[in-house]
Coordinates of C-alpha atoms and ligand atoms in Angstrom, one line a residue:
X1454 CA 0.0 0.0 0.0
X1455 CA 1.0 3.6 -0.4
X1456 CA 1.4 5.0 3.1
X1457 CA 2.4 8.3 4.6
X1458 CA 3.4 8.8 8.2
X1459 CA 3.0 12.4 9.5
X1460 CA 5.4 13.0 12.4
X1461 CA 8.7 11.2 12.6
X1462 CA 9.4 11.2 16.3
X1463 CA 9.8 8.0 18.2
X1464 CA 6.5 6.5 17.1
X1465 CA 6.5 7.8 13.6
X1466 CA 10.1 7.0 12.6
X1467 CA 9.7 3.4 13.9
X1468 CA 6.2 3.0 12.3
X1469 CA 7.4 4.4 8.9
X1470 CA 10.4 2.1 8.9
X1471 CA 8.5 -1.0 9.9
X1472 CA 5.7 -0.4 7.4
X1473 CA 8.3 -0.2 4.6
X1474 CA 10.0 -3.3 5.9
X1475 CA 6.6 -5.1 5.7
X1476 CA 6.5 -4.2 2.0
X1477 CA 4.5 -1.0 1.9
X1478 CA 5.6 2.1 0.0
X1479 CA 6.2 4.7 2.7
X1480 CA 6.9 8.4 3.0
X1481 CA 7.7 9.9 6.4
X1482 CA 6.8 13.6 6.8
X1483 CA 8.2 15.9 9.5
X1484 CA 8.5 19.7 9.8
X1485 CA 12.0 19.3 11.3
X1486 CA 14.4 19.3 8.4
X1487 CA 17.4 18.1 10.5
X1488 CA 15.3 15.1 11.6
X1489 CA 14.3 14.3 8.1
X1490 CA 17.9 14.6 6.8
X1491 CA 19.1 12.3 9.6
X1492 CA 16.5 9.6 9.0
X1493 CA 17.1 9.8 5.2
X1494 CA 20.8 9.1 6.0
X1495 CA 19.8 6.1 8.2
X1496 CA 20.8 7.9 11.4
X1497 CA 17.9 7.7 14.0
X1498 CA 17.7 10.9 16.0
X1499 CA 17.2 8.8 19.2
X1500 CA 18.6 5.5 20.4
X1501 CA 16.4 2.4 19.7
X1502 CA 18.1 -1.0 19.4
X1503 CA 18.1 -2.2 15.7
X1504 CA 16.5 0.9 14.2
X1505 CA 19.7 2.2 12.5
X1506 CA 20.2 -1.1 10.7
X1507 CA 16.5 -1.4 9.8
X1508 CA 16.5 2.1 8.4
X1509 CA 19.5 1.3 6.3
X1510 CA 18.1 -1.9 4.8
X1511 CA 14.6 -0.4 4.1
X1512 CA 16.0 2.8 2.6
X1513 CA 18.0 0.7 0.3
X1514 CA 14.8 -1.0 -1.0
X1515 CA 13.6 2.4 -2.3
X1516 CA 10.3 1.8 -0.5
X1517 CA 11.0 4.4 2.3
X1518 CA 11.5 8.1 1.9
X1519 CA 11.5 11.1 4.3
X1520 CA 10.4 14.6 3.4
X1521 CA 9.4 18.0 4.9
X1522 CA 6.9 18.6 2.1
X1523 CA 3.3 17.4 2.9
X1524 CA 2.6 17.4 -0.8
X1525 CA 4.8 14.2 -1.0
X1526 CA 2.0 12.5 1.0
X1527 CA -0.6 13.3 -1.6
X1528 CA -0.8 10.0 -3.4
X1529 CA -0.9 7.8 -0.2
X1530 CA -3.9 5.7 0.4
X1531 CA -3.4 5.6 4.2
X1532 CA -2.0 8.5 6.2
X1533 CA -0.9 7.8 9.8
X1534 CA -0.8 10.6 12.3
X1535 CA 2.1 10.0 14.6
X1536 CA 2.9 13.4 16.2
X1537 CA 3.4 13.9 19.9
X1538 CA 0.8 14.9 22.5
X1539 CA 3.0 16.2 25.3
X1540 CA 1.7 17.6 28.6
X1541 CA 0.6 21.2 28.3
X1542 CA 2.8 23.6 30.3
X1543 CA 1.1 24.5 33.5
X1544 CA -1.6 22.0 33.1
X1545 CA -2.2 18.2 33.3
X1546 CA -4.0 18.2 29.9
X1547 CA -2.5 17.0 26.7
X1548 CA -1.3 19.5 24.1
X1549 CA -3.2 18.7 20.9
X1550 CA -1.7 21.5 18.8
X1551 CA 0.6 19.1 16.9
X1552 CA -2.3 16.7 16.1
X1553 CA -4.4 19.7 14.8
X1554 CA -1.5 21.1 12.8
X1555 CA -0.9 17.7 11.2
X1556 CA -4.5 17.3 10.2
X1557 CA -4.9 20.8 8.9
X1558 CA -1.7 20.5 6.8
X1559 CA -2.9 17.2 5.4
X1560 CA -6.5 18.3 4.5
X1561 CA -5.5 20.2 1.3
X1562 CA -3.7 17.1 -0.2
X1563 CA -6.2 14.5 0.9
X1564 CA -7.7 12.5 -1.9
X1565 CA -11.3 11.2 -1.7
X1566 CA -11.3 7.6 -0.4
X1567 CA -8.1 8.0 1.5
X1568 CA -8.0 6.9 5.1
X1569 CA -6.4 9.1 7.8
X1570 CA -5.4 6.9 10.8
X1571 CA -4.6 8.5 14.2
X1572 CA -1.9 6.8 16.2
X1573 CA -1.1 9.5 18.7
X1574 CA -2.4 9.1 22.2
X1575 CA -5.3 11.6 22.5
X1576 CA -8.0 12.5 25.0
X1577 CA -11.2 10.6 24.3
X1578 CA -13.4 12.6 21.9
X1579 CA -10.6 13.9 19.8
X1580 CA -11.2 11.6 16.8
X1581 CA -14.9 12.5 16.6
X1582 CA -13.9 16.2 16.5
X1583 CA -11.2 15.6 13.8
X1584 CA -13.5 13.5 11.6
X1585 CA -15.6 16.6 11.0
X1586 CA -12.5 18.4 9.8
X1587 CA -11.7 15.6 7.3
X1588 CA -15.2 14.9 6.1
X1589 CA -15.4 17.6 3.4
X1590 CA -12.4 16.1 1.6
X1591 CA -14.1 12.8 1.0
X1592 CA -11.4 11.1 3.1
X1593 CA -12.3 9.2 6.3
X1594 CA -10.7 8.8 9.8
X1595 CA -9.9 5.8 11.9
X1596 CA -8.1 5.6 15.2
X1597 CA -5.5 2.9 15.7
X1598 CA -3.6 3.3 19.0
X1599 CA 0.0 2.2 19.3
X1600 CA 1.3 0.3 22.3
X1601 CA 5.0 0.2 21.5
X1602 CA 7.6 0.2 24.3
X1603 CA 10.8 2.0 23.9
X1604 CA 13.7 -0.5 23.6
X1605 CA 11.3 -3.0 21.9
X1606 CA 9.7 -0.6 19.4
X1607 CA 10.5 -2.6 16.3
X1608 CA 9.2 -6.0 17.5
X1609 CA 6.2 -4.3 19.1
X1610 CA 5.3 -2.6 15.8
X1611 CA 5.9 -5.6 13.6
X1612 CA 4.5 -8.2 16.0
X1613 CA 2.0 -6.4 18.2
X1614 CA 0.1 -8.3 20.9
X1615 CA -3.2 -6.8 19.6
X1616 CA -4.4 -4.5 16.9
X1617 CA -7.2 -2.0 17.7
X1618 CA -9.2 -0.1 15.0
X1619 CA -11.6 2.6 16.0
X1620 CA -13.8 3.3 13.0
X1621 CA -16.8 5.5 12.2
X1622 CA -20.2 3.7 12.3
X1623 CA -20.6 1.6 9.1
X1624 CA -17.1 2.3 7.7
X1625 CA -16.3 -1.2 6.6
X1626 CA -13.9 0.1 4.1
X1627 CA -11.7 1.5 6.9
X1628 CA -11.4 -2.0 8.4
X1629 CA -10.6 -3.5 5.0
X1630 CA -7.9 -0.8 4.4
X1631 CA -6.3 -1.4 7.8
X1632 CA -6.5 -5.2 7.3
X1633 CA -4.3 -4.7 4.2
X1634 CA -1.8 -2.5 6.1
X1635 CA -1.5 -5.2 8.9
X1636 CA -1.9 -8.2 6.7
X1637 CA 1.3 -9.8 7.9
X1638 CA 0.5 -9.6 11.6
X1639 CA -3.2 -10.6 11.1
X1640 CA -2.0 -13.7 9.1
X1641 CA -0.2 -15.0 12.1
X1642 CA -3.3 -14.7 14.3
X1643 CA -2.7 -11.3 16.1
X1644 CA -6.0 -10.5 17.8
X1645 CA -7.9 -7.6 16.2
X1646 CA -10.5 -5.6 18.1
X1647 CA -12.7 -3.2 16.0
X1648 CA -14.4 -0.5 18.0
X1649 CA -15.9 3.0 17.8
X1650 CA -13.6 6.0 18.1
X1651 CA -14.1 6.6 21.8
X1652 CA -13.3 3.0 22.8
X1653 CA -10.1 2.9 20.7
X1654 CA -8.9 6.2 22.2
X1655 CA -9.7 4.9 25.7
X1656 CA -8.0 1.5 25.1
X1657 CA -4.7 3.3 24.9
X1658 CA -5.0 5.6 27.9
X1659 CA -6.6 2.9 30.1
X1660 CA -3.8 0.4 29.2
X1661 CA -1.2 3.0 30.3
X1662 CA -3.3 3.9 33.4
X1663 CA -3.4 0.2 34.4
X1664 CA 0.3 -0.3 33.9
X1665 CA 1.1 2.8 36.0
X1666 CA -1.3 1.6 38.7
X1667 CA 0.4 -1.8 38.8
X1668 CA 3.8 -0.2 39.3
X1669 CA 2.5 2.2 41.9
X1670 CA 0.7 -0.6 43.7
X1671 CA 4.0 -2.5 44.2
X1672 CA 5.7 0.7 45.2
X1673 CA 3.0 1.3 47.8
X1674 CA 3.8 -2.2 49.1
X1675 CA 7.4 -1.1 49.1
X1676 CA 6.5 1.7 51.5
X1677 CA 4.7 -0.8 53.7
X1678 CA 7.6 -3.2 53.5
X1679 CA 10.0 -0.4 54.6
X1680 CA 7.9 0.3 57.7
X1681 CA 7.7 -3.4 58.6
X1682 CA 11.0 -5.0 57.6
X1683 CA 9.4 -7.0 54.8
X1684 CA 11.0 -7.5 51.4
X1685 CA 9.0 -6.2 48.5
X1686 CA 10.9 -8.2 45.9
X1687 CA 9.9 -11.5 47.5
X1688 CA 6.4 -10.2 48.0
X1689 CA 6.2 -9.4 44.2
X1690 CA 7.5 -12.9 43.4
X1691 CA 5.0 -14.5 45.6
X1692 CA 1.9 -12.5 44.5
X1693 CA 3.1 -12.7 40.9
X1694 CA 2.8 -16.4 40.8
X1695 CA -1.0 -15.9 40.9
X1696 CA -1.8 -15.9 37.2
X1697 CA -4.5 -13.3 37.8
X1698 CA -1.9 -10.9 39.1
X1699 CA 1.2 -11.8 37.1
X1700 CA 4.8 -10.9 37.8
X1701 CA 5.4 -8.4 35.0
X1702 CA 5.3 -4.7 35.8
X1703 CA 5.7 -5.5 39.5
X1704 CA 9.2 -4.4 39.9
X1705 CA 9.4 -2.0 42.8
X1706 CA 11.9 0.8 42.7
X1707 CA 12.2 4.4 41.6
X1708 CA 9.0 4.2 39.7
X1709 CA 7.8 5.1 36.2
X1710 CA 8.9 7.9 33.9
X1711 CA 9.2 8.5 30.2
X1712 CA 7.2 10.2 27.5
X1713 CA 4.0 8.2 28.0
X1714 CA 2.9 6.9 31.4
X1715 CA 3.3 10.1 33.5
X1716 CA 1.7 12.5 31.0
X1717 CA -1.0 10.0 29.9
X1718 CA -2.4 9.4 33.4
X1719 CA -2.4 13.2 34.0
X1720 CA -4.1 13.9 30.7
X1721 CA -6.6 11.1 31.4
X1722 CA -7.5 12.8 34.8
X1723 CA -7.8 16.2 33.1
X1724 CA -10.2 14.8 30.5
X1725 CA -12.2 13.0 33.1
X1726 CA -12.6 16.3 34.9
X1727 CA -13.9 18.0 31.7
X1728 CA -16.4 15.1 31.3
X1729 CA -17.4 15.6 35.0
X1730 CA -16.4 12.1 35.9
X1731 CA -13.2 13.0 37.7
X1732 CA -14.2 10.9 40.7
X1733 CA -13.7 7.7 38.6
X1734 CA -10.0 8.5 38.3
X1735 CA -9.1 10.0 41.7
X1736 CA -7.0 6.9 42.3
X1737 CA -4.7 8.0 39.5
X1738 CA -3.8 11.0 41.7
X1739 CA -2.5 8.5 44.3
X1740 CA -0.7 6.5 41.6
X1741 CA 1.1 9.7 40.5
X1742 CA 1.9 10.7 44.2
X1743 CA 3.2 7.2 45.1
X1744 CA 5.4 7.3 42.0
X1745 CA 6.9 10.7 42.9
X1746 CA 7.4 9.8 46.6
X1747 CA 9.9 7.1 45.6
X1748 CA 12.2 9.8 44.4
X1749 CA 12.2 11.5 47.8
X1750 CA 12.8 8.2 49.5
X1751 CA 15.7 7.5 47.2
X1752 CA 17.4 10.8 48.3
X1753 CA 16.6 10.0 51.9
X1754 CA 18.4 6.7 51.6
X1755 CA 21.4 8.3 50.0
X1756 CA 21.4 10.9 52.8
X1757 CA 21.3 8.2 55.5
X1758 CA 24.1 6.3 53.8
X1759 CA 26.5 9.2 54.1
X1760 CA 25.7 9.8 57.7
X1761 CA 22.8 12.4 57.7
X1762 CA 23.8 15.2 55.3
X1763 CA 24.6 15.2 51.6
X1764 CA 26.3 18.6 51.8
X1765 CA 29.8 18.3 50.4
X1766 CA 29.4 14.5 49.9
X1767 CA 30.4 12.9 46.6
X1768 CA 27.6 10.9 45.0
X1769 CA 28.0 8.6 41.9
X1770 CA 24.8 8.4 39.8
X1771 CA 24.6 5.3 37.6
X1772 CA 21.8 5.7 35.1
X1773 CA 19.9 8.7 33.7
X1774 CA 17.5 7.3 31.2
X1775 CA 14.0 6.6 32.3
X1776 CA 14.6 2.9 31.6
X1777 CA 17.4 0.8 30.1
X1778 CA 18.0 0.5 26.4
X1779 CA 16.8 4.0 25.9
X1780 CA 18.4 7.5 25.7
X1781 CA 15.1 9.1 26.7
X1782 CA 15.1 11.3 29.8
X1783 CA 11.6 12.7 29.6
X1784 CA 10.3 12.6 33.1
X1785 CA 13.1 10.3 34.1
X1786 CA 13.1 9.4 37.8
X1787 CA 16.9 8.9 37.6
X1788 CA 17.6 12.3 36.2
X1789 CA 15.3 13.9 38.7
X1790 CA 17.0 12.2 41.6
X1791 CA 20.4 13.3 40.3
X1792 CA 19.2 16.9 40.2
X1793 CA 17.7 16.6 43.7
X1794 CA 21.1 15.3 45.1
X1795 CA 22.8 18.4 43.7
X1796 CA 20.1 20.6 45.3
X1797 CA 20.8 18.8 48.6
X1798 CA 24.4 20.0 48.3
X1799 CA 26.1 16.8 47.0
X1800 CA 28.8 16.8 44.4
X1801 CA 27.3 14.5 41.8
X1802 CA 29.1 12.6 39.0
X1803 CA 26.5 11.1 36.7
X1804 CA 26.8 8.6 33.9
X1805 CA 24.6 6.5 31.5
X1806 CA 25.5 4.3 28.6
X1807 CA 23.3 6.3 26.2
X1808 CA 21.5 9.2 27.8
X1809 CA 24.3 11.7 28.7
X1810 CA 23.6 14.0 25.8
X1811 CA 19.8 14.0 26.3
X1812 CA 20.3 14.6 30.0
X1813 CA 22.7 17.4 29.5
X1814 CA 20.1 19.3 27.4
X1815 CA 17.7 19.3 30.4
X1816 CA 20.2 19.5 33.3
X1817 CA 23.4 21.3 32.1
X1818 CA 24.4 21.9 35.7
X1819 CA 25.1 18.2 36.4
X1820 CA 28.6 16.9 36.1
X1821 CA 28.6 14.1 33.5
X1822 CA 31.3 11.4 32.9
X1823 CA 31.3 8.9 30.1
X1824 CA 32.3 5.9 32.1
X1825 CA 30.9 4.4 35.4
X1826 CA 34.5 4.0 36.7
X1827 CA 35.0 7.7 36.6
X1828 CA 31.6 8.3 38.3
X1829 CA 32.3 6.0 41.3
X1830 CA 36.0 7.0 41.9
X1831 CA 36.2 8.7 45.3
X1832 CA 32.4 8.5 45.9
X1833 CA 30.9 8.5 49.3
X1834 CA 27.7 6.9 48.0
X1835 CA 26.8 5.1 44.7
X1836 CA 23.3 5.2 43.4
X1837 CA 22.0 2.8 40.8
X1838 CA 19.0 4.6 39.2
X1839 CA 18.5 2.8 35.8
X1840 CA 19.0 -1.0 35.6
X1841 CA 21.3 -1.1 32.6
X1842 CA 23.0 -4.6 32.3
X1843 CA 26.4 -2.9 32.8
X1844 CA 25.3 -1.9 36.3
X1845 CA 23.5 -5.1 37.1
X1846 CA 26.9 -6.9 36.5
X1847 CA 29.0 -4.5 38.6
X1848 CA 31.6 -6.3 40.8
X1849 CA 31.3 -5.1 44.4
X1850 CA 35.0 -5.6 45.0
X1851 CA 36.1 -3.7 41.9
X1852 CA 33.8 -0.8 42.6
X1853 CA 34.8 -1.0 46.3
X1854 CA 38.4 -0.6 45.5
X1855 CA 37.9 3.0 44.1
X1856 CA 35.2 4.5 46.3
X1857 CA 35.8 6.5 49.5
X1858 CA 33.0 4.7 51.3
X1859 CA 31.3 1.4 50.5
X1860 CA 27.8 2.6 50.4
X1861 CA 25.3 1.8 47.6
X1862 CA 21.6 2.6 47.1
X1863 CA 19.9 0.4 44.6
X1864 CA 17.0 2.3 43.1
X1865 CA 15.9 -0.5 40.8
X1866 CA 16.3 -3.6 43.0
X1867 CA 18.7 -4.9 40.4
X1868 CA 21.6 -5.9 42.6
X1869 CA 22.1 -8.9 44.9
X1870 CA 22.1 -7.5 48.5
X1871 CA 23.8 -10.6 49.8
X1872 CA 26.7 -10.3 47.4
X1873 CA 27.2 -6.6 48.1
X1874 CA 26.9 -6.9 51.9
X1875 CA 29.4 -9.8 51.9
X1876 CA 31.8 -7.5 50.1
X1877 CA 31.5 -5.1 53.0
X1878 CA 29.1 -2.6 51.5
X1879 CA 26.3 -0.7 53.2
X1880 CA 23.6 -1.8 50.8
X1881 CA 20.1 -0.1 50.8
X1882 CA 17.2 -0.5 48.4
X1883 CA 13.7 0.7 48.1
X1884 CA 11.3 -1.7 49.8
X1885 CA 13.8 -4.0 51.3
X1886 CA 15.1 -4.4 54.9
X1887 CA 18.2 -2.3 55.8
X1888 CA 20.0 -5.5 56.8
X1889 CA 19.2 -9.1 57.6
X1890 CA 17.2 -9.3 60.9
X1891 CA 17.4 -5.5 61.3
X1892 CA 15.2 -3.6 63.8
X1893 CA 12.4 -1.7 62.1
X1894 CA 9.9 0.8 63.4
X1895 CA 6.8 -1.3 62.6
X1896 CA 7.9 -4.2 64.7
X1897 CA 4.9 -5.5 66.8
X1898 CA 6.0 -5.8 70.4
X1899 CA 5.6 -9.2 72.1
X1900 CA 2.5 -9.4 74.3
X1901 CA 4.5 -9.7 77.5
X1902 CA 6.2 -6.4 76.8
X1903 CA 3.0 -4.7 75.9
X1904 CA 1.4 -6.0 79.1
X1905 CA 4.2 -4.5 81.1
X1906 CA 3.8 -1.2 79.3
X1907 CA 0.0 -1.1 79.9
X1908 CA 0.7 -1.7 83.6
X1909 CA 3.2 1.2 83.6
X1910 CA 0.7 3.5 81.8
X1911 CA -1.9 2.5 84.4
X1912 CA 0.4 3.4 87.3
X1913 CA 1.4 6.7 85.5
X1914 CA -2.3 7.4 85.0
X1915 CA -2.9 6.9 88.7
X1916 CA -0.1 9.2 89.5
X1917 CA -1.5 11.9 87.2
X1918 CA -5.0 11.5 88.6
X1919 CA -3.6 11.8 92.2
X1920 CA -1.8 15.0 91.3
Ligands
UDX2259 C1 4.8 2.6 27.9 C2 3.9 1.4 27.6 O1 4.4 0.2 28.2 C3 3.6 1.2 26.1 O2 2.6 0.2 25.9 C4 3.1 2.6 25.6 O3 2.9 2.5 24.2 C5 4.0 3.7 25.9 O4 4.3 3.7 27.3 P1 7.5 2.9 27.7 O5 7.2 4.3 28.1 O6 8.4 2.6 26.6 O7 6.1 2.2 27.3 O8 8.0 2.2 29.0 P2 7.7 0.9 29.9 O9 8.5 -0.2 29.5 O10 6.2 0.8 30.0 O11 8.2 1.5 31.3 C6 7.7 2.7 31.8 C7 8.3 3.1 33.1 O12 7.9 2.2 34.1 C8 9.9 3.0 33.1 O13 10.4 4.2 33.8 C9 10.2 1.7 33.9 O14 11.4 1.8 34.5 C10 9.1 1.7 34.9 N1 8.7 0.4 35.4 C11 8.3 -0.6 34.5 C12 8.9 0.1 36.7 O15 9.2 1.0 37.5 N2 8.5 -1.2 37.2 C13 8.1 -2.2 36.4 O16 7.8 -3.3 36.9 C14 8.0 -1.9 35.0

């Protein structure tokens, strides 16, 4: 099929490349000339495993082009809208200006019978509104949410675990056109769900809300574990064996970040408020708050590890990306913690295998080093904030030989506490006991002790009454 993809950010660049790889004839359109030039030269403007190679091989087939000129999209049968919907400054709501701009730029070149397919994550009701803009051209609109995860973007696009089409009532042609686009995935039995516009829009935001809730649920359990001496990683393993719960997305730690989950749950709440059903989503306010509290706790653990004050202490930050295999630092918990350490007076050396340059753009005041060995040298405390394989595999003795003090805080529960403690480290993690058999504030006193205390209170009460 002849396909255009409007917007060549993360979603659009991957989608355009994968559609060409599947055999379609694709043009990717973006207003950013530098981005278009980079993609046309097989240089992805962000890090995604395998994308550079795939760009190179698909560009070589002649089926993939990139352009800044919307007129190059004119002869496409299907136009995907893949522009961003970031959080509006000073509000929880989504900024739809890029979606509107993409649709309005497309309208003059739309041919009757063409299908415009929204992929961007939008507030429910957006598709119905945009379909009126498109209608006079004789083209039609469908909504086809995308569920790709950064780091797995290619496999998630080529082999999705489900395909959702939101179509206008009675638009059987839209379903047939999309079936042709996704013929490969459908042929191997990928489930397809055909809905109305509103349901398709909601599928995306509710999936992200559910995932965010699952992460915040286990992080809430981490808070309880910290107060009681329990171990949240064992708790997650144990409840995860229940197939109804499942172990995936139950990793407690520094919480979720990135360009999707945080802004999508906020935009969902904002939309619910407009629809006067905000009570239905008040729990998402807690989900957001639990997630942000983990960052405070991480700084507290670092402070404790260096004896009570971070002022003048050297902290090594390992990891800046919001998750491994990504250079994305949008709403990254790791980068936020690094900045908070600086604000608390620590001297921070931060590193990441891929995200130093993206982090520098947002936090130029941080001191970045290329290599983790430079970050940890002379450190009073080491913080692991993104669970890159390089950091999971760190050797406690090798790291220990260059630090000033053997203190480590594991923000992703990705290290083995036994191994690190045996090597003489003060090891702390979110949701795990400070040490084997350690005292904790929530310990329930034995009945005998409580009886003795009650007795003492009684006597004290008598004394008070007598006075
Ligand atoms: C997410 C959705 O998974 C994807 O379906 C949607 O299309 C876009 O948003 P992504 O942002 O790439 O994808 O990241 P994801 O793998 O979902 O992780 C999100 C965040 O949650 C990361 O910061 C990650 O570190 C954190 N996370 C994930 C946890 O803290 N614990 C977990 O158990 C899983």
